[in-house]
PDB file of C-alpha atoms in Angstrom:
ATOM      1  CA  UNK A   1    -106.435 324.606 216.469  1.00 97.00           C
ATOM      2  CA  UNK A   2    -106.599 327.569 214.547  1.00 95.00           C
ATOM      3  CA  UNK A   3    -104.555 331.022 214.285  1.00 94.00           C
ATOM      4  CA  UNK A   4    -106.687 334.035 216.483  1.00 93.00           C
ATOM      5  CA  UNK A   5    -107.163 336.849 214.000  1.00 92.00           C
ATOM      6  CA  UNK A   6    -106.389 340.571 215.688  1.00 85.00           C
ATOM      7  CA  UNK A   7    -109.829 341.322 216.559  1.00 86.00           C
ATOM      8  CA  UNK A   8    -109.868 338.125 218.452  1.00 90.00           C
ATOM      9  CA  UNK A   9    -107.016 339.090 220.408  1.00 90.00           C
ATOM     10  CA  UNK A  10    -108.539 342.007 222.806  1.00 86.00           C
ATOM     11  CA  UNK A  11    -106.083 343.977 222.459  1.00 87.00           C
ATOM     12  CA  UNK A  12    -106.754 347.206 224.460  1.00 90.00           C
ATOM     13  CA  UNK A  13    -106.941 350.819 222.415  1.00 91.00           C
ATOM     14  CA  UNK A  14    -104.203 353.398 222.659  1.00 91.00           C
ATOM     15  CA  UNK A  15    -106.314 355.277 225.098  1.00 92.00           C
ATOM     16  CA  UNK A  16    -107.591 352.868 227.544  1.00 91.00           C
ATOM     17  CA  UNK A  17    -103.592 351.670 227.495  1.00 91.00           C
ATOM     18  CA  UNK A  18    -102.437 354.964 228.584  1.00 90.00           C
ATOM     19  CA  UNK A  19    -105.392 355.069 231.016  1.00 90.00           C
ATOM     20  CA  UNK A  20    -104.241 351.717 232.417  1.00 91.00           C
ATOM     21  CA  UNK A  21    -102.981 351.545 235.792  1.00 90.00           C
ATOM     22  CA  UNK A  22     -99.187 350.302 235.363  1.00 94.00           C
ATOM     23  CA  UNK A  23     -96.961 347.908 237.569  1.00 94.00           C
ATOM     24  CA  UNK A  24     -94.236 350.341 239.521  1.00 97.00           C
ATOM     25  CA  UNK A  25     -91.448 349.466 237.056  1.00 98.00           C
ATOM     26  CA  UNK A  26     -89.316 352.074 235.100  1.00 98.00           C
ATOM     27  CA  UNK A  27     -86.665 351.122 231.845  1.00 98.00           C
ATOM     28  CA  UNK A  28     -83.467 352.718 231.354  1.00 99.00           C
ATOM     29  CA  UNK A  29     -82.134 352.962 227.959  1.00 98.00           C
ATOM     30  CA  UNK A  30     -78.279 353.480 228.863  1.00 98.00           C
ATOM     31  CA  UNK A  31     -76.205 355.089 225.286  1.00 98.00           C
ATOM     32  CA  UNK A  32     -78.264 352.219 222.960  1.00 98.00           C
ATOM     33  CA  UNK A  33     -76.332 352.341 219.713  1.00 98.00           C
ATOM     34  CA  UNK A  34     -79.245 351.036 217.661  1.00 98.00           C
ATOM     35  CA  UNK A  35     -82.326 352.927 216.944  1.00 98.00           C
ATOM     36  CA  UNK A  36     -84.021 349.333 215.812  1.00 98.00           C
ATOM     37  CA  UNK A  37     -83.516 348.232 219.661  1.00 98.00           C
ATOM     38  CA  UNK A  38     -85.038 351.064 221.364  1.00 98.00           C
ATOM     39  CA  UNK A  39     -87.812 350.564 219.009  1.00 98.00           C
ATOM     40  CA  UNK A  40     -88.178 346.710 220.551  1.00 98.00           C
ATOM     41  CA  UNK A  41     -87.920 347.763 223.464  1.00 98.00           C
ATOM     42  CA  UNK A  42     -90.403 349.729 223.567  1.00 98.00           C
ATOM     43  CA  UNK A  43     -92.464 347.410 221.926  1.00 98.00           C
ATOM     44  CA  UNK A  44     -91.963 345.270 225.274  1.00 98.00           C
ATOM     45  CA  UNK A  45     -92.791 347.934 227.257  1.00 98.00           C
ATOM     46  CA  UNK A  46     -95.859 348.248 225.995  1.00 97.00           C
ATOM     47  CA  UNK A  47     -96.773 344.352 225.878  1.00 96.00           C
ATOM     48  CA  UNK A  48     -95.814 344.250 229.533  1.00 97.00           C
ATOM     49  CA  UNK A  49     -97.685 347.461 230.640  1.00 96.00           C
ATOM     50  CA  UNK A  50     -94.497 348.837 231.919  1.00 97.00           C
ATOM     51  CA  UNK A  51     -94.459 352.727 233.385  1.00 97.00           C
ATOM     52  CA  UNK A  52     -91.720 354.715 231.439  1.00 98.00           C
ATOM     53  CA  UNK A  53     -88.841 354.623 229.250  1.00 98.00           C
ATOM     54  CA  UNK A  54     -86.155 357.122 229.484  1.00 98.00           C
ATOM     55  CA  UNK A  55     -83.434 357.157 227.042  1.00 98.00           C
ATOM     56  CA  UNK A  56     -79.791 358.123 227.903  1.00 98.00           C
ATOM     57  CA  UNK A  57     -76.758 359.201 225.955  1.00 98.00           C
ATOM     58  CA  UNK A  58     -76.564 358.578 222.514  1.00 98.00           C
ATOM     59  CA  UNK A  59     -79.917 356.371 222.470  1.00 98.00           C
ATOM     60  CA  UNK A  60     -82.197 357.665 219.594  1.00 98.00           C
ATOM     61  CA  UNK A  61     -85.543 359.305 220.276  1.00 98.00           C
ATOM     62  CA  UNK A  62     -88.832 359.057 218.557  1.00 98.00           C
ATOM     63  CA  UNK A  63     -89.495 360.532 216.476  1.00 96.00           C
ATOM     64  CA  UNK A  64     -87.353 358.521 214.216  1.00 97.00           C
ATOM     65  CA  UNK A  65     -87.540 355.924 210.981  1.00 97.00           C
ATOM     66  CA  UNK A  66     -85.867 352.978 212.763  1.00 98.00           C
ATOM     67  CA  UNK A  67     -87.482 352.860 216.177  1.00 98.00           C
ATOM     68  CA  UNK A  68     -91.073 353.236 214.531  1.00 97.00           C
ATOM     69  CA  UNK A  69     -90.056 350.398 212.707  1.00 97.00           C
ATOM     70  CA  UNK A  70     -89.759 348.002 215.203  1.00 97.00           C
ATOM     71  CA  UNK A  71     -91.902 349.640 217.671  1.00 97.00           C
ATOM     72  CA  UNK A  72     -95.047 349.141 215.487  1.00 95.00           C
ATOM     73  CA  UNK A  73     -96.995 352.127 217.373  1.00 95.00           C
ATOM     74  CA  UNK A  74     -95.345 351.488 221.040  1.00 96.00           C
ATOM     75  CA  UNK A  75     -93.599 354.761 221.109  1.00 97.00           C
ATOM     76  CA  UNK A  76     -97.129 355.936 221.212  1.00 96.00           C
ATOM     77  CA  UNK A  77     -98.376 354.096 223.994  1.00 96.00           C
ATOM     78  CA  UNK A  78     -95.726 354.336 226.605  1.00 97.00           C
ATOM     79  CA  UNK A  79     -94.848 357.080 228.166  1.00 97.00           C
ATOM     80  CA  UNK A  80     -91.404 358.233 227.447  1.00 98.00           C
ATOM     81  CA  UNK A  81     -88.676 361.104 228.702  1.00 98.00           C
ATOM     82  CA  UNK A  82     -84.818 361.677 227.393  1.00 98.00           C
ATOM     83  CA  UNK A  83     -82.298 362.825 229.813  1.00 98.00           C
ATOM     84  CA  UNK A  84     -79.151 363.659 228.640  1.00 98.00           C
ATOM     85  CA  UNK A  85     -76.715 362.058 231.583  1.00 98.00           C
ATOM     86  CA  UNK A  86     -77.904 358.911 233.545  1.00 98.00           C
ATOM     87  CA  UNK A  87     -75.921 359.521 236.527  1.00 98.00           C
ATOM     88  CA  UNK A  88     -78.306 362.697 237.925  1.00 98.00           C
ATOM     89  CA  UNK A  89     -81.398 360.607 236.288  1.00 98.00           C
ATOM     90  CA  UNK A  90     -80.531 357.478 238.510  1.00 98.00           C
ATOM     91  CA  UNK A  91     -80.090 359.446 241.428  1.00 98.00           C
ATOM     92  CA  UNK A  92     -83.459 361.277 241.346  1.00 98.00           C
ATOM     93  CA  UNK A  93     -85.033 357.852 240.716  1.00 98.00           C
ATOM     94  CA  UNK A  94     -83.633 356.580 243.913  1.00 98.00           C
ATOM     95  CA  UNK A  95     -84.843 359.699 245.464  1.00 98.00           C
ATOM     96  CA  UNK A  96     -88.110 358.840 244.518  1.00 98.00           C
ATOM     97  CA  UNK A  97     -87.806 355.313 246.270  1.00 98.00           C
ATOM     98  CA  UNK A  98     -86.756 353.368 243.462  1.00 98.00           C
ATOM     99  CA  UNK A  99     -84.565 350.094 243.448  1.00 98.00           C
ATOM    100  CA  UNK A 100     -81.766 350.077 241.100  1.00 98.00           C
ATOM    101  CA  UNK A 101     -81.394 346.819 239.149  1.00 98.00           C
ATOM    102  CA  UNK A 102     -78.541 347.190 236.439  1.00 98.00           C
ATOM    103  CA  UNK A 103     -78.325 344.203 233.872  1.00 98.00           C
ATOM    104  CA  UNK A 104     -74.774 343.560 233.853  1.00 98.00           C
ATOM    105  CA  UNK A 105     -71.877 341.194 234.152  1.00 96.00           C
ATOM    106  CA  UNK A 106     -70.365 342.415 237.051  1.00 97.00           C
ATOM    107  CA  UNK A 107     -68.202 340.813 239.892  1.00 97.00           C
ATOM    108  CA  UNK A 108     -71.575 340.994 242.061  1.00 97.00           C
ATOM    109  CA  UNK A 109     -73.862 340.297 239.579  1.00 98.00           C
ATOM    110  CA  UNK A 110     -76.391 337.603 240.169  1.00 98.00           C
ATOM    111  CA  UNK A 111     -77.768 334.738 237.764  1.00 98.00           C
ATOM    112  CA  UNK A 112     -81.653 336.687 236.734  1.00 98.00           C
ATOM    113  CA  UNK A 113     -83.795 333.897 238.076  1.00 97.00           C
ATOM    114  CA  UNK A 114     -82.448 334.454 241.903  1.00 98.00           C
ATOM    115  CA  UNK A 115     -83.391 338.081 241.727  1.00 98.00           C
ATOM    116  CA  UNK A 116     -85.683 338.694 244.745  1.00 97.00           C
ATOM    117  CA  UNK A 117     -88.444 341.205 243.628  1.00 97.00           C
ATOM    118  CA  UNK A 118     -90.349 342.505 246.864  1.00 96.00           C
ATOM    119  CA  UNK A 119     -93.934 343.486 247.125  1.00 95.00           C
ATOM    120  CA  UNK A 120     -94.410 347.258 247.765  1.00 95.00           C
ATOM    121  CA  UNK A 121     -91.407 348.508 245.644  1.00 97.00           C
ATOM    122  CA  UNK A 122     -90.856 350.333 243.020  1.00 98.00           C
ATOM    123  CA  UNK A 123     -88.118 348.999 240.215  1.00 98.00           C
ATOM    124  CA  UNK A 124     -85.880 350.450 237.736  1.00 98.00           C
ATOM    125  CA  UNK A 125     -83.970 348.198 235.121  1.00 98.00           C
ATOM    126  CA  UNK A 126     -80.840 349.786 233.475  1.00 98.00           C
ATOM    127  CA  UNK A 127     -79.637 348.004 230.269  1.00 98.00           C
ATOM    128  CA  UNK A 128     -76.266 349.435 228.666  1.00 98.00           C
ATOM    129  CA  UNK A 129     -74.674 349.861 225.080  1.00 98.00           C
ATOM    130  CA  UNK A 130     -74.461 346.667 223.023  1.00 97.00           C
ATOM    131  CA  UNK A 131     -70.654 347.236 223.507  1.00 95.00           C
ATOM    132  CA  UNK A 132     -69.827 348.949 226.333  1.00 96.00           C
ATOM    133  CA  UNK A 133     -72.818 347.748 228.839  1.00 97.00           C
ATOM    134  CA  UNK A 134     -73.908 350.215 231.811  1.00 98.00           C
ATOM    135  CA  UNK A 135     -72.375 353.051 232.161  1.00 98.00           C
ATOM    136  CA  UNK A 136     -69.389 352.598 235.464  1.00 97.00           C
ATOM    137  CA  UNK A 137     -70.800 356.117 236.953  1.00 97.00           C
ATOM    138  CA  UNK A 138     -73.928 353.715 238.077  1.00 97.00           C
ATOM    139  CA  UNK A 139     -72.872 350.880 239.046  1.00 98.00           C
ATOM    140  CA  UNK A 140     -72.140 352.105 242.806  1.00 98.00           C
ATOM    141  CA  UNK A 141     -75.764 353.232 242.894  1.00 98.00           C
ATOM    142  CA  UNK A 142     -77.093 349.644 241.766  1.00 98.00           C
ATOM    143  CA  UNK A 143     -78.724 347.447 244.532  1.00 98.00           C
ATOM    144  CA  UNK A 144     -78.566 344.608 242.157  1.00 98.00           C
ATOM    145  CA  UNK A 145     -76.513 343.715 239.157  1.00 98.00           C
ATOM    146  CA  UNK A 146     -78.446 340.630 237.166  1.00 98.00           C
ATOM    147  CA  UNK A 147     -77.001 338.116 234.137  1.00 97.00           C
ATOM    148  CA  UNK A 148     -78.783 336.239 231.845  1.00 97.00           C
ATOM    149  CA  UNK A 149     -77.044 332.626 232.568  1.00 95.00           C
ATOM    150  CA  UNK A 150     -75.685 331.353 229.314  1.00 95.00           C
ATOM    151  CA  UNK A 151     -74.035 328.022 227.926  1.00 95.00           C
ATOM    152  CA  UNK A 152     -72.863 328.751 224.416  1.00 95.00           C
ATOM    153  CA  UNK A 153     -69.787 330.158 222.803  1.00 96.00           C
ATOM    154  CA  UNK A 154     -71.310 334.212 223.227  1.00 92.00           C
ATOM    155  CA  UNK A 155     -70.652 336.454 226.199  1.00 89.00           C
ATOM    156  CA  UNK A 156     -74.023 338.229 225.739  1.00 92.00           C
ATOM    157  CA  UNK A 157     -77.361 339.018 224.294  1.00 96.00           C
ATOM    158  CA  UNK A 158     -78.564 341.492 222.258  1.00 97.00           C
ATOM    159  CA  UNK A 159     -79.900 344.163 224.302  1.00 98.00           C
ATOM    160  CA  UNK A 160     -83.156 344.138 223.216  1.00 98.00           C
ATOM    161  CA  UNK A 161     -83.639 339.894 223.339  1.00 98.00           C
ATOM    162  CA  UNK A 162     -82.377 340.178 227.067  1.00 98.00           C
ATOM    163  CA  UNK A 163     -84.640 343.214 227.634  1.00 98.00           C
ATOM    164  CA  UNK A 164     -87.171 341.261 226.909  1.00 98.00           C
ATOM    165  CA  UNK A 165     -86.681 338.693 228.936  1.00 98.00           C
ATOM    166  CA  UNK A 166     -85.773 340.586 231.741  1.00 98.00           C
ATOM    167  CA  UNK A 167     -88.540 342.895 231.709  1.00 98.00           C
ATOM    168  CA  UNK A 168     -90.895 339.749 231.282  1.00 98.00           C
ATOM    169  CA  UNK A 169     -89.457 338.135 233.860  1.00 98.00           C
ATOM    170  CA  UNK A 170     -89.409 340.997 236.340  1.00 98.00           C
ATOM    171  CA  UNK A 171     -92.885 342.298 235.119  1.00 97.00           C
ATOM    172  CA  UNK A 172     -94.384 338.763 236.193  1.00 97.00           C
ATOM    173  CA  UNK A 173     -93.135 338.579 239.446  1.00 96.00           C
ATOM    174  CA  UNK A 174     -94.556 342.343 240.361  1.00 97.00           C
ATOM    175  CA  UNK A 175     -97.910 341.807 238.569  1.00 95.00           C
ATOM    176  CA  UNK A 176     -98.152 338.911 241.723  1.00 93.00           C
ATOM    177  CA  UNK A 177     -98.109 342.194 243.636  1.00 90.00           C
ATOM    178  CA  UNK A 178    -100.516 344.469 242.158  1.00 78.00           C
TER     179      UNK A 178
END
């Protein structure tokens, strides 16, 4: 066993990324305190093929020191859009067909590996402020709340450790589908 070197990997160019069809499944940056987890976030987004980002609220925007940091180039290769107030953003997403999927503790929330991820639709995961969570004006627009089940002493993930495996989980079960 040896280490594969980068050119080993196959890694696709910047172009032929962008080019790349994409699985139907948006990311919603919801008032993200820390530049340094957008960045890995979008760094997931990118090794998951994922549509688009769009960044909420207070959530910093690239071009900036601490995202490219983390993102290593990923701000680059997926496509990305600010909006100012989620609520209207959510709403024109479901207008477009999409399914709402807000990771949250909520009183309806269900354990992530029960979510039910159906062939022929089109998904948008919402992930909140590292203190606050999703914003409340949403939460009557979700279709699903999802947790990441946990067994030690913490209430929570950092937001970009659970958006990754979220969005690896949910990207999995769609690329089944397409």
């Amino acid at each position: 066993m040896r280490k594969l070197k980068l050119d080993e990997l196959d890694r696709l160019d910047t172009d032929t990324f962008r080019k790349q069809e994409k699985i139907p499944l948006v990311v919603v940056l919801d008032n993200i305190r820390s530049a340094m987890n957008v960045g890995s976030i979008f760094r997931t987004c990118d090794a998951f093929a994922v549509q688009k980002i769009y960044l909420c609220g207070i959530t910093a925007t690239p071009p900036n020191r601490e995202i490219n940091k983390t993102a290593i180039g990923a701000t680059e290769t997926v496509m990305w859009e600010y909006a100012d107030d989620i609520l209207p953003l959510c709403q024109n997403l479901i207008g477009q067909k999409y399914k709402l999927i807000g990771v949250e503790q909520t009183t309806n929330s269900i354990p992530l590996s029960e979510l039910k991820i159906e062939e022929g639709n089109a998904y948008v995961l919402v992930f909140g402020n590292e203190v606050e969570g999703v914003s409340e004006s949403i939460l009557p627009l979700l279709d699903k709340a999802v947790e990441i089940p946990q067994y030690g002493t913490k209430h929570s993930l950092n937001v970009a450790v659970c958006g990754g495996i979220v969005v690896h989980q949910v990207s999995e079960t769609m690329r089944k589908f397409y």
